[in-house]
Short mmCIF file of C-alpha atoms in Angstrom, two decimals:
data_model
loop_
_atom_site.label_atom_id
_atom_site.label_comp_id
_atom_site.label_asym_id
_atom_site.label_seq_id
_atom_site.Cartn_x
_atom_site.Cartn_y
_atom_site.Cartn_z
CA UNK A 1 -9.12 -5.01 19.65
CA UNK A 2 -12.52 -6.29 20.72
CA UNK A 3 -14.61 -4.90 17.83
CA UNK A 4 -15.11 -7.86 15.50
CA UNK A 5 -17.00 -5.99 12.78
CA UNK A 6 -15.98 -6.63 9.20
CA UNK A 7 -12.89 -4.63 8.20
CA UNK A 8 -9.91 -4.87 5.90
CA UNK A 9 -7.13 -6.84 7.61
CA UNK A 10 -4.40 -6.99 4.96
CA UNK A 11 -3.61 -6.77 1.27
CA UNK A 12 -0.87 -8.95 -0.24
CA UNK A 13 1.26 -7.29 -2.90
CA UNK A 14 3.67 -9.18 -5.16
CA UNK A 15 7.06 -7.46 -5.02
CA UNK A 16 10.48 -8.12 -6.51
CA UNK A 17 12.47 -6.88 -3.50
CA UNK A 18 10.57 -6.84 -0.18
CA UNK A 19 13.28 -4.85 1.61
CA UNK A 20 13.27 -2.13 -1.06
CA UNK A 21 9.47 -2.12 -1.04
CA UNK A 22 9.36 -1.75 2.74
CA UNK A 23 11.81 1.15 2.44
CA UNK A 24 9.58 2.80 -0.20
CA UNK A 25 6.43 2.52 1.94
CA UNK A 26 8.23 3.68 5.06
CA UNK A 27 9.80 6.71 3.41
CA UNK A 28 6.80 7.81 1.33
CA UNK A 29 3.70 6.84 3.32
CA UNK A 30 5.38 6.66 6.71
CA UNK A 31 4.30 3.04 7.14
CA UNK A 32 6.06 1.09 9.86
CA UNK A 33 7.89 -2.05 8.66
CA UNK A 34 6.71 -5.25 10.37
CA UNK A 35 8.89 -8.37 10.56
CA UNK A 36 11.52 -6.80 8.30
CA UNK A 37 14.41 -7.88 10.52
CA UNK A 38 12.95 -11.40 10.73
CA UNK A 39 12.62 -11.49 6.94
CA UNK A 40 16.21 -10.32 6.43
CA UNK A 41 17.36 -13.06 8.83
CA UNK A 42 15.39 -15.71 6.91
CA UNK A 43 13.05 -16.38 9.84
CA UNK A 44 9.85 -15.44 7.97
CA UNK A 45 8.97 -15.67 4.29
CA UNK A 46 7.77 -12.08 3.84
CA UNK A 47 7.68 -8.74 5.67
CA UNK A 48 4.79 -6.33 5.94
CA UNK A 49 4.21 -2.62 6.47
CA UNK A 50 1.58 -1.25 8.82
CA UNK A 51 -1.01 1.08 7.29
CA UNK A 52 -2.80 1.63 10.62
CA UNK A 53 -3.59 -0.22 13.84
CA UNK A 54 -5.86 -2.64 11.96
CA UNK A 55 -4.40 -3.02 8.47
CA UNK A 56 -1.11 -4.16 6.97
CA UNK A 57 0.27 -4.64 3.48
CA UNK A 58 2.14 -7.94 3.08
CA UNK A 59 5.12 -7.66 0.73
CA UNK A 60 5.19 -11.10 -0.89
CA UNK A 61 8.35 -11.91 -2.87
CA UNK A 62 7.64 -12.96 -6.45
CA UNK A 63 10.03 -15.85 -5.85
CA UNK A 64 7.32 -17.47 -3.71
CA UNK A 65 4.73 -17.51 -6.51
CA UNK A 66 5.21 -21.20 -7.28
CA UNK A 67 4.55 -22.14 -3.65
CA UNK A 68 1.12 -20.46 -3.60
CA UNK A 69 -1.15 -23.48 -3.35
CA UNK A 70 -3.99 -22.17 -1.16
CA UNK A 71 -6.41 -22.08 -4.11
CA UNK A 72 -6.05 -23.40 -7.64
CA UNK A 73 -4.35 -20.83 -9.86
CA UNK A 74 -2.97 -18.72 -6.98
CA UNK A 75 0.56 -18.78 -8.44
CA UNK A 76 -0.74 -17.21 -11.65
CA UNK A 77 -1.69 -14.06 -9.75
CA UNK A 78 2.01 -13.16 -9.46
CA UNK A 79 2.70 -10.12 -11.57
CA UNK A 80 -0.97 -9.21 -11.82
CA UNK A 81 -1.52 -6.40 -9.35
CA UNK A 82 -5.00 -5.39 -8.33
CA UNK A 83 -6.45 -2.38 -10.16
CA UNK A 84 -5.43 -0.15 -7.25
CA UNK A 85 -5.40 0.18 -3.49
CA UNK A 86 -6.65 3.43 -1.99
CA UNK A 87 -5.37 4.98 1.22
CA UNK A 88 -7.21 7.85 2.89
CA UNK A 89 -5.14 10.35 4.84
CA UNK A 90 -5.69 13.63 6.65
CA UNK A 91 -5.15 16.64 4.34
CA UNK A 92 -1.74 17.51 5.84
CA UNK A 93 -0.48 13.94 5.41
CA UNK A 94 -1.87 13.91 1.87
CA UNK A 95 0.28 16.93 1.03
CA UNK A 96 3.31 15.39 2.74
CA UNK A 97 2.91 12.13 0.81
CA UNK A 98 2.69 13.92 -2.53
CA UNK A 99 5.84 15.93 -1.69
CA UNK A 100 7.72 12.77 -0.63
CA UNK A 101 6.80 11.01 -3.84
CA UNK A 102 7.89 13.97 -5.94
CA UNK A 103 11.18 14.20 -3.97
CA UNK A 104 11.83 10.55 -4.85
CA UNK A 105 10.96 11.20 -8.54
CA UNK A 106 7.91 8.93 -8.33
CA UNK A 107 5.43 10.02 -11.02
CA UNK A 108 2.07 11.13 -9.64
CA UNK A 109 -1.17 11.79 -11.48
CA UNK A 110 -2.96 15.10 -11.63
CA UNK A 111 -5.25 15.83 -8.73
CA UNK A 112 -8.83 14.64 -8.97
CA UNK A 113 -11.61 16.35 -7.05
CA UNK A 114 -14.80 15.00 -5.51
CA UNK A 115 -14.24 11.30 -6.20
CA UNK A 116 -16.43 8.75 -4.47
CA UNK A 117 -15.03 6.37 -1.85
CA UNK A 118 -15.82 4.50 1.35
CA UNK A 119 -16.56 7.70 3.29
CA UNK A 120 -18.41 9.54 0.53
CA UNK A 121 -16.88 12.20 -1.67
CA UNK A 122 -13.16 12.84 -1.21
CA UNK A 123 -11.99 16.40 -1.69
CA UNK A 124 -8.85 15.46 -3.60
CA UNK A 125 -7.01 12.36 -4.75
CA UNK A 126 -4.10 11.30 -6.93
CA UNK A 127 -2.51 8.07 -8.13
CA UNK A 128 1.04 6.71 -8.06
CA UNK A 129 2.84 3.39 -8.50
CA UNK A 130 5.10 1.59 -6.06
CA UNK A 131 8.43 0.20 -7.32
CA UNK A 132 6.68 -3.01 -8.45
CA UNK A 133 4.00 -1.27 -10.49
CA UNK A 134 1.17 -1.65 -7.97
CA UNK A 135 -1.14 1.34 -8.35
CA UNK A 136 -2.16 3.33 -5.28
CA UNK A 137 -4.64 6.13 -4.89
CA UNK A 138 -4.14 8.64 -2.09
CA UNK A 139 -7.09 10.76 -0.99
CA UNK A 140 -8.36 12.97 1.76
CA UNK A 141 -11.89 13.70 2.89
CA UNK A 142 -11.25 16.72 5.14
#
C-alpha cells in the first residue's frame, strides 16, 4: 500500500483464549486468522484476525497483562474492553453475520436504524459481544 493517509491499523482486544477467539471471528465475521499457527507453536505471543486489507484485530492473551510496560498503567487495561468496536459491512454480509451469530446462540441486540457513523447515517445496525465480553456493533450503509 502506498497511500499513507491516516487510517485504523489495528485494535488490540484482551482475550482469555486467543485460539477460541480467532475461531469465533473466523466463523461469525469471516475474518481470516493471522499468525494463528505461529501462536499455537509458541513462536509469537498473540495471533490476530484480518478485518480487511488494512486492519487487523490483535487477540492479546490476558496472561500477558503483567508484561504490558509500554506506558504506565497499561497492564491495568486488561479486562477493561473499549466501549465498542464497529464494523461496517455490505447489506448481504450484515444479514449473514446476524444469522451466524444467532446460529451460534450469541445474543444480538434489536436492530437500530439511521445511526451516525464514519460514513454518515447507517441504514441498520446491531450489537453483540465476543466470547470475552468485547462489544461490537455491526452496521451497513447500503
